[in-house]
Amino acid sequence: MDAVIIGGGIVGVSCGYYLAKRGADVTILEKSNLGSGSTDRANGGIRAQFSSPVSAKLSQESIKVWETFEDEFGVDIRYRRPGYLFLAREDATAEQFRENVKRQNEVGVESEFISPDEAAEICPALDADDFAGAAYSPTDGFADPHLGLQGFATAASDEGVDIRTKEEVTDVLQENGRVTGVKTEETTITADYVVNAAGPWAARIAEMANVSLPVSPRRRQLVILDPETSVPDSVPFTIDADRSVHFRPERNGNVVAGGHFDETDPEMDPDDFSQRVSLDWSAQVIEQAAECAGYFGPRSEIRDSWAGLYAVTPDHHPIIEEIRPGFVNAVGFSGHGFMQAPATGKLVAELIVDGKPSTVDISMLTLDRFDDGSTLEEGTVID
């Protein structure tokens, strides 16, 4: 069985690895360099703390891989698990967190609703009096996306996957209603299956197969801050949900911080968007973070910054399915692609080799949910 995967980010490379493990002959085509789309600009968060059961399960299955990644792939991905802490200022937000925790516990996620004082024990500089409650899971964490990608890419190559960079797909071939391969700028490749794992370019690839996907590239920004007071490694990935700001420990007391504060969220051209971060946005991140926790005094400094793209669907859930014979989508992760890449790779391999997925029930992640009104809900989106 021959499979071509379009996209050399971590979702595409994970798909390639697990397909090759199942005996497929796999070619991965990446128009630039591996990870140059969203993977190398990701924050690295890995959490099961979702309000949507299917998102939680995708992460739970992926975490099983991340936990043992160094043993299986021989790469230390700097996986740390200080937890995720979602903070609520408003009573309505706190009540939603209580409901989220109830749903998460039902599917085995180790989360709990805690008081502001309990949250301040976990994040010591927290301004506890400003909050109404929090949701916390000690088993969530983060890792280095580039190292994860390197591990999967090396393992995929060892399994015989042909990884081609600087080779852009220009068309998806079809015959009698079935996708039969791709054309690139260099050649034509026939295949039994073509997997669209193109991230922000997913809708463009789907158009080549006469499929319309509601996957929209949206710009997000991150900054590395050197806070006035160093942030301990034990501090969790902290999200002030009502102010839309977040931060997590990096190295040497620094943090990675971000947030989306604009009322508008325009669609971007993935080939032509600004990767530079505005000073106004950076200042707003520091200001909002300072109102959340006392680490970010006036002597806080910016060390680095960058912008990347989320590939967003209207309900912030991915589309994972064989949409037509020979054409599989693994797209639209809305910022969760890195953390859910291992489970996605296994699911795509199951779809192609077994004819149906078994690792997670993803029957609700099909494209037709946007037509029949069965869209999903996720209350813990982090921008």
Short mmCIF file of C-alpha atoms in Angstrom, two decimals:
data_model
loop_
_atom_site.label_atom_id
_atom_site.label_comp_id
_atom_site.label_asym_id
_atom_site.label_seq_id
_atom_site.Cartn_x
_atom_site.Cartn_y
_atom_site.Cartn_z
CA MET A 1 0.00 0.00 0.00
CA ASP A 2 1.36 3.40 -1.03
CA ALA A 3 0.54 6.60 0.89
CA VAL A 4 1.53 10.20 0.25
CA ILE A 5 1.33 12.68 3.13
CA ILE A 6 1.15 16.37 2.33
CA GLY A 7 2.71 18.40 5.12
CA GLY A 8 5.92 17.94 7.09
CA GLY A 9 4.75 19.25 10.44
CA ILE A 10 4.43 17.00 13.45
CA VAL A 11 0.96 15.75 12.49
CA GLY A 12 2.11 14.71 9.02
CA VAL A 13 5.34 13.12 10.24
CA SER A 14 3.49 11.25 12.99
CA CYS A 15 1.05 9.92 10.38
CA GLY A 16 3.98 8.83 8.24
CA TYR A 17 5.68 7.03 11.09
CA TYR A 18 2.62 5.07 12.21
CA LEU A 19 1.63 4.20 8.64
CA ALA A 20 5.11 2.85 7.94
CA LYS A 21 4.96 0.85 11.17
CA ARG A 22 1.81 -0.76 9.77
CA GLY A 23 3.59 -1.72 6.55
CA ALA A 24 2.70 1.11 4.18
CA ASP A 25 5.16 2.63 1.70
CA VAL A 26 5.06 6.30 2.68
CA THR A 27 6.24 9.53 1.08
CA ILE A 28 6.03 12.80 2.99
CA LEU A 29 6.04 15.98 0.92
CA GLU A 30 6.89 19.30 2.56
CA LYS A 31 7.00 22.51 0.54
CA SER A 32 9.66 24.06 2.82
CA ASN A 33 11.51 22.50 5.76
CA LEU A 34 10.12 20.05 8.30
CA GLY A 35 8.23 21.93 10.99
CA SER A 36 8.51 25.28 9.24
CA GLY A 37 4.75 25.85 9.31
CA SER A 38 3.13 25.76 12.75
CA THR A 39 5.19 23.13 14.61
CA ASP A 40 8.33 25.22 15.17
CA ARG A 41 6.18 28.16 16.34
CA ALA A 42 4.06 26.17 18.79
CA ASN A 43 3.98 26.77 22.55
CA GLY A 44 4.46 23.09 23.29
CA GLY A 45 1.50 22.61 25.61
CA ILE A 46 0.35 19.04 26.32
CA ARG A 47 -2.92 18.78 28.22
CA ALA A 48 -5.93 16.55 28.64
CA GLN A 49 -7.86 19.31 30.40
CA PHE A 50 -10.52 19.92 27.74
CA SER A 51 -14.26 20.34 28.13
CA SER A 52 -14.85 18.23 25.01
CA PRO A 53 -14.58 14.46 25.68
CA VAL A 54 -13.12 13.67 22.24
CA SER A 55 -10.40 16.33 22.66
CA ALA A 56 -9.58 14.97 26.10
CA LYS A 57 -9.32 11.43 24.73
CA LEU A 58 -7.11 12.49 21.80
CA SER A 59 -4.76 14.08 24.32
CA GLN A 60 -4.90 11.17 26.76
CA GLU A 61 -3.84 8.74 24.03
CA SER A 62 -1.12 11.13 22.89
CA ILE A 63 0.18 11.62 26.43
CA LYS A 64 0.81 7.86 26.61
CA VAL A 65 3.33 8.39 23.81
CA TRP A 66 4.81 11.63 25.16
CA GLU A 67 5.40 9.95 28.55
CA THR A 68 7.57 7.26 26.99
CA PHE A 69 8.92 9.24 24.04
CA GLU A 70 12.57 9.18 25.06
CA ASP A 71 12.51 5.41 25.59
CA GLU A 72 10.78 4.72 22.26
CA PHE A 73 12.35 7.38 20.03
CA GLY A 74 15.64 8.10 21.78
CA VAL A 75 15.01 11.84 22.01
CA ASP A 76 14.65 13.91 25.17
CA ILE A 77 11.82 16.32 24.33
CA ARG A 78 12.22 18.25 27.61
CA TYR A 79 8.82 17.07 28.75
CA ARG A 80 7.84 18.76 32.04
CA ARG A 81 4.56 18.27 33.89
CA PRO A 82 3.90 21.09 36.36
CA GLY A 83 0.23 21.03 35.37
CA TYR A 84 -2.22 23.44 33.77
CA LEU A 85 -4.01 26.03 35.90
CA PHE A 86 -7.13 27.70 34.44
CA LEU A 87 -8.11 30.79 36.44
CA ALA A 88 -11.60 32.29 36.63
CA ARG A 89 -12.28 35.89 37.62
CA GLU A 90 -16.02 35.76 36.99
CA ASP A 91 -18.45 33.55 38.88
CA ALA A 92 -19.91 32.32 35.58
CA THR A 93 -16.47 31.26 34.41
CA ALA A 94 -15.83 29.46 37.70
CA GLU A 95 -19.11 27.62 37.36
CA GLN A 96 -18.16 26.57 33.84
CA PHE A 97 -14.86 25.26 35.20
CA ARG A 98 -16.75 23.16 37.74
CA GLU A 99 -18.74 21.61 34.91
CA ASN A 100 -15.59 21.11 32.84
CA VAL A 101 -13.91 19.25 35.70
CA LYS A 102 -16.95 17.01 36.10
CA ARG A 103 -16.84 16.08 32.41
CA GLN A 104 -13.08 15.55 32.50
CA ASN A 105 -13.27 13.28 35.53
CA GLU A 106 -15.88 11.16 33.73
CA VAL A 107 -13.31 10.31 31.04
CA GLY A 108 -10.42 9.81 33.45
CA VAL A 109 -8.74 13.24 33.42
CA GLU A 110 -7.14 14.02 36.77
CA SER A 111 -8.46 17.56 37.15
CA GLU A 112 -10.06 19.32 40.10
CA PHE A 113 -11.78 22.58 40.91
CA ILE A 114 -9.80 24.50 43.53
CA SER A 115 -10.13 27.73 45.47
CA PRO A 116 -8.10 30.88 44.72
CA ASP A 117 -6.00 30.28 47.85
CA GLU A 118 -5.26 26.72 46.72
CA ALA A 119 -4.31 28.09 43.28
CA ALA A 120 -1.90 30.52 44.96
CA GLU A 121 -0.14 27.58 46.60
CA ILE A 122 0.55 26.19 43.12
CA CYS A 123 1.37 29.57 41.54
CA PRO A 124 2.85 31.44 44.53
CA ALA A 125 2.79 35.00 43.12
CA LEU A 126 -0.87 34.74 42.09
CA ASP A 127 -3.12 37.64 43.06
CA ALA A 128 -5.63 35.25 44.64
CA ASP A 129 -8.11 37.93 45.74
CA ASP A 130 -8.88 38.74 42.09
CA PHE A 131 -10.14 35.24 41.27
CA ALA A 132 -13.29 33.24 41.94
CA GLY A 133 -11.79 29.78 41.47
CA ALA A 134 -9.60 27.63 39.25
CA ALA A 135 -9.38 24.30 37.45
CA TYR A 136 -6.13 22.39 37.83
CA SER A 137 -4.67 19.17 36.51
CA PRO A 138 -1.23 18.17 37.83
CA THR A 139 -0.56 15.75 34.96
CA ASP A 140 -0.64 18.35 32.16
CA GLY A 141 2.55 20.00 30.96
CA PHE A 142 4.62 20.97 27.94
CA ALA A 143 7.55 19.86 25.79
CA ASP A 144 9.71 21.09 22.93
CA PRO A 145 7.78 20.72 19.64
CA HIS A 146 10.89 20.76 17.46
CA LEU A 147 12.51 17.94 19.42
CA GLY A 148 9.27 15.95 19.18
CA LEU A 149 9.26 16.47 15.42
CA GLN A 150 12.90 15.41 15.17
CA GLY A 151 12.14 12.21 17.05
CA PHE A 152 9.24 11.30 14.80
CA ALA A 153 11.14 12.24 11.62
CA THR A 154 14.17 10.12 12.51
CA ALA A 155 11.98 7.17 13.45
CA ALA A 156 9.95 7.57 10.26
CA SER A 157 13.12 7.55 8.16
CA ASP A 158 14.30 4.46 9.98
CA GLU A 159 10.99 2.79 9.03
CA GLY A 160 11.64 3.60 5.37
CA VAL A 161 9.57 6.75 4.96
CA ASP A 162 10.74 8.91 2.05
CA ILE A 163 10.75 12.45 3.48
CA ARG A 164 11.08 15.09 0.78
CA THR A 165 11.49 18.74 1.67
CA LYS A 166 11.36 21.70 -0.73
CA GLU A 167 8.85 19.77 -2.84
CA GLU A 168 5.49 21.46 -3.15
CA VAL A 169 2.30 19.67 -4.16
CA THR A 170 0.64 21.41 -7.09
CA ASP A 171 -2.32 19.09 -7.68
CA VAL A 172 -4.16 16.11 -6.25
CA LEU A 173 -4.87 13.44 -8.87
CA GLN A 174 -8.28 11.79 -9.18
CA GLU A 175 -9.81 9.06 -11.31
CA ASN A 176 -13.42 7.88 -11.23
CA GLY A 177 -14.09 9.63 -7.94
CA ARG A 178 -11.00 8.29 -6.18
CA VAL A 179 -7.82 10.15 -5.31
CA THR A 180 -4.89 8.38 -6.94
CA GLY A 181 -1.84 10.49 -6.14
CA VAL A 182 -0.33 13.94 -6.42
CA LYS A 183 1.64 16.16 -8.73
CA THR A 184 4.54 18.19 -7.45
CA GLU A 185 6.75 20.76 -9.11
CA GLU A 186 9.20 17.93 -9.85
CA THR A 187 7.19 14.79 -10.53
CA THR A 188 3.97 12.78 -10.35
CA ILE A 189 3.48 10.29 -7.52
CA THR A 190 0.74 7.67 -7.63
CA ALA A 191 -0.65 6.41 -4.34
CA ASP A 192 -3.48 4.41 -2.87
CA TYR A 193 -4.02 7.13 -0.27
CA VAL A 194 -3.22 10.82 0.04
CA VAL A 195 -3.25 12.36 3.53
CA ASN A 196 -3.86 16.09 3.89
CA ALA A 197 -1.85 17.17 6.94
CA ALA A 198 -1.01 20.60 5.60
CA GLY A 199 -1.96 22.66 8.65
CA PRO A 200 -2.67 26.29 7.64
CA TRP A 201 -2.54 25.23 3.97
CA ALA A 202 -5.09 22.43 4.48
CA ALA A 203 -7.99 24.17 2.75
CA ARG A 204 -5.85 24.88 -0.33
CA ILE A 205 -4.80 21.24 -0.59
CA ALA A 206 -8.39 20.08 -0.16
CA GLU A 207 -9.51 22.36 -2.99
CA MET A 208 -7.19 20.42 -5.30
CA ALA A 209 -9.33 17.36 -4.49
CA ASN A 210 -12.57 19.34 -4.95
CA VAL A 211 -13.23 19.35 -1.20
CA SER A 212 -14.17 22.52 0.68
CA LEU A 213 -12.76 22.62 4.21
CA PRO A 214 -13.68 25.25 6.85
CA VAL A 215 -10.08 25.48 8.06
CA SER A 216 -8.87 29.04 8.46
CA PRO A 217 -5.31 30.24 9.23
CA ARG A 218 -5.38 32.62 12.22
CA ARG A 219 -2.34 34.50 13.49
CA ARG A 220 -1.19 34.02 17.09
CA GLN A 221 1.77 35.57 18.90
CA LEU A 222 4.13 34.43 21.67
CA VAL A 223 6.84 36.20 23.62
CA ILE A 224 9.63 35.05 25.93
CA LEU A 225 9.78 37.31 28.98
CA ASP A 226 12.44 37.71 31.63
CA PRO A 227 10.16 38.62 34.54
CA GLU A 228 11.23 40.96 37.30
CA THR A 229 10.83 37.98 39.66
CA SER A 230 11.98 34.63 38.30
CA VAL A 231 9.23 32.09 37.74
CA PRO A 232 10.03 28.67 39.28
CA ASP A 233 9.90 25.58 37.07
CA SER A 234 7.20 24.21 39.38
CA VAL A 235 4.68 26.88 38.33
CA PRO A 236 2.03 25.40 36.00
CA PHE A 237 1.00 26.56 32.56
CA THR A 238 -1.24 29.36 33.87
CA ILE A 239 -4.23 30.76 31.96
CA ASP A 240 -6.23 33.80 33.08
CA ALA A 241 -9.32 32.79 31.13
CA ASP A 242 -11.30 36.01 31.55
CA ARG A 243 -8.36 38.18 30.45
CA SER A 244 -7.15 35.80 27.70
CA VAL A 245 -3.52 35.88 28.84
CA HIS A 246 -1.32 32.89 29.64
CA PHE A 247 2.24 32.08 30.67
CA ARG A 248 4.37 29.04 31.42
CA PRO A 249 7.91 28.55 32.74
CA GLU A 250 10.69 28.40 30.20
CA ARG A 251 14.35 28.27 31.30
CA ASN A 252 16.33 30.28 33.84
CA GLY A 253 13.23 31.83 35.40
CA ASN A 254 11.88 33.10 32.07
CA VAL A 255 8.38 32.45 30.73
CA VAL A 256 6.66 31.97 27.41
CA ALA A 257 3.57 34.20 27.39
CA GLY A 258 0.77 34.99 25.00
CA GLY A 259 -2.81 35.99 24.53
CA HIS A 260 -5.29 37.20 21.95
CA PHE A 261 -6.84 40.55 22.85
CA ASP A 262 -8.26 41.86 19.56
CA GLU A 263 -11.96 41.66 18.82
CA THR A 264 -11.10 40.89 15.20
CA ASP A 265 -9.37 37.70 14.10
CA PRO A 266 -8.82 37.95 10.34
CA GLU A 267 -7.94 35.02 8.14
CA MET A 268 -4.31 35.01 7.07
CA ASP A 269 -2.45 34.03 3.93
CA PRO A 270 -0.11 31.28 5.20
CA ASP A 271 2.45 32.28 2.57
CA ASP A 272 2.34 35.98 3.44
CA PHE A 273 1.75 37.00 7.05
CA SER A 274 3.83 38.95 9.54
CA GLN A 275 5.95 36.77 11.80
CA ARG A 276 7.05 39.81 13.77
CA VAL A 277 5.33 40.64 17.04
CA SER A 278 4.02 44.13 17.68
CA LEU A 279 5.37 46.13 20.64
CA ASP A 280 1.83 47.16 21.59
CA TRP A 281 0.78 43.52 21.88
CA SER A 282 3.90 42.64 23.88
CA ALA A 283 3.23 45.48 26.28
CA GLN A 284 -0.36 44.31 26.69
CA VAL A 285 0.79 40.77 27.48
CA ILE A 286 3.08 42.07 30.23
CA GLU A 287 0.37 44.35 31.59
CA GLN A 288 -2.26 41.58 31.69
CA ALA A 289 0.17 39.03 33.13
CA ALA A 290 1.14 41.54 35.85
CA GLU A 291 -2.51 41.81 36.86
CA CYS A 292 -2.62 38.02 37.18
CA ALA A 293 0.58 37.32 39.13
CA GLY A 294 3.26 39.36 40.86
CA TYR A 295 6.17 38.04 38.84
CA PHE A 296 5.79 40.65 36.10
CA GLY A 297 6.97 43.91 37.63
CA PRO A 298 8.08 47.01 35.69
CA ARG A 299 11.59 45.60 35.21
CA SER A 300 10.31 42.66 33.17
CA GLU A 301 12.07 42.41 29.80
CA ILE A 302 11.32 40.88 26.40
CA ARG A 303 13.88 38.27 25.33
CA ASP A 304 12.33 36.94 22.12
CA SER A 305 9.05 36.83 20.24
CA TRP A 306 7.42 35.24 17.21
CA ALA A 307 4.11 34.75 15.46
CA GLY A 308 2.63 31.66 13.85
CA LEU A 309 -0.69 30.30 12.64
CA TYR A 310 -3.45 28.23 14.15
CA ALA A 311 -5.40 26.18 11.60
CA VAL A 312 -8.85 26.84 13.04
CA THR A 313 -12.20 25.17 12.43
CA PRO A 314 -15.48 26.82 13.50
CA ASP A 315 -15.79 24.53 16.54
CA HIS A 316 -12.06 24.30 17.38
CA HIS A 317 -12.00 20.55 16.74
CA PRO A 318 -10.03 18.78 14.00
CA ILE A 319 -11.39 17.02 10.95
CA ILE A 320 -10.04 13.45 10.82
CA GLU A 321 -11.64 11.22 8.20
CA GLU A 322 -11.41 9.69 4.77
CA ILE A 323 -13.59 12.31 3.12
CA ARG A 324 -13.61 10.51 -0.22
CA PRO A 325 -11.98 7.31 -1.46
CA GLY A 326 -8.23 7.65 -1.12
CA PHE A 327 -8.26 11.15 0.46
CA VAL A 328 -7.79 11.47 4.23
CA ASN A 329 -7.89 14.73 6.17
CA ALA A 330 -6.02 15.25 9.45
CA VAL A 331 -6.47 18.99 9.74
CA GLY A 332 -7.91 21.89 11.72
CA PHE A 333 -6.44 21.23 15.16
CA SER A 334 -6.96 24.85 16.21
CA GLY A 335 -3.74 25.06 18.23
CA HIS A 336 -3.78 21.49 19.55
CA GLY A 337 -1.91 19.74 16.74
CA PHE A 338 1.39 19.24 18.55
CA MET A 339 -0.11 17.77 21.70
CA GLN A 340 -2.51 15.47 19.78
CA ALA A 341 -0.14 14.42 16.99
CA PRO A 342 0.70 10.92 18.32
CA ALA A 343 -2.94 9.84 18.61
CA THR A 344 -3.70 11.40 15.22
CA GLY A 345 -0.90 9.44 13.55
CA LYS A 346 -2.23 6.20 14.99
CA LEU A 347 -5.80 7.02 13.94
CA VAL A 348 -4.83 7.85 10.35
CA ALA A 349 -2.89 4.58 10.12
CA GLU A 350 -5.95 2.72 11.41
CA LEU A 351 -8.25 4.49 8.95
CA ILE A 352 -6.04 3.52 6.03
CA VAL A 353 -4.83 0.05 7.01
CA ASP A 354 -7.83 -1.25 8.97
CA GLY A 355 -10.57 0.76 7.30
CA LYS A 356 -11.73 2.25 10.60
CA PRO A 357 -10.20 3.98 13.64
CA SER A 358 -9.99 2.20 16.98
CA THR A 359 -7.66 4.17 19.26
CA VAL A 360 -10.33 6.85 19.84
CA ASP A 361 -13.93 7.14 18.66
CA ILE A 362 -13.67 10.02 16.18
CA SER A 363 -17.00 9.50 14.46
CA MET A 364 -17.96 13.05 15.47
CA LEU A 365 -14.89 14.62 13.79
CA THR A 366 -16.19 14.35 10.23
CA LEU A 367 -16.66 17.29 7.89
CA ASP A 368 -20.43 16.88 7.61
CA ARG A 369 -20.93 18.07 11.20
CA PHE A 370 -20.70 21.62 9.88
CA ASP A 371 -23.63 20.97 7.55
CA ASP A 372 -25.98 19.02 9.82
CA GLY A 373 -25.65 21.18 12.93
CA SER A 374 -23.79 18.62 15.04
CA THR A 375 -20.78 20.85 15.75
CA LEU A 376 -18.88 20.31 18.98
CA GLU A 377 -18.13 22.65 21.86
CA GLU A 378 -14.81 23.40 23.56
CA GLY A 379 -14.66 25.80 26.48
CA THR A 380 -10.92 25.82 27.12
CA VAL A 381 -9.47 27.28 23.93
CA ILE A 382 -6.15 29.05 24.59
CA ASP A 383 -5.24 31.82 22.18
#
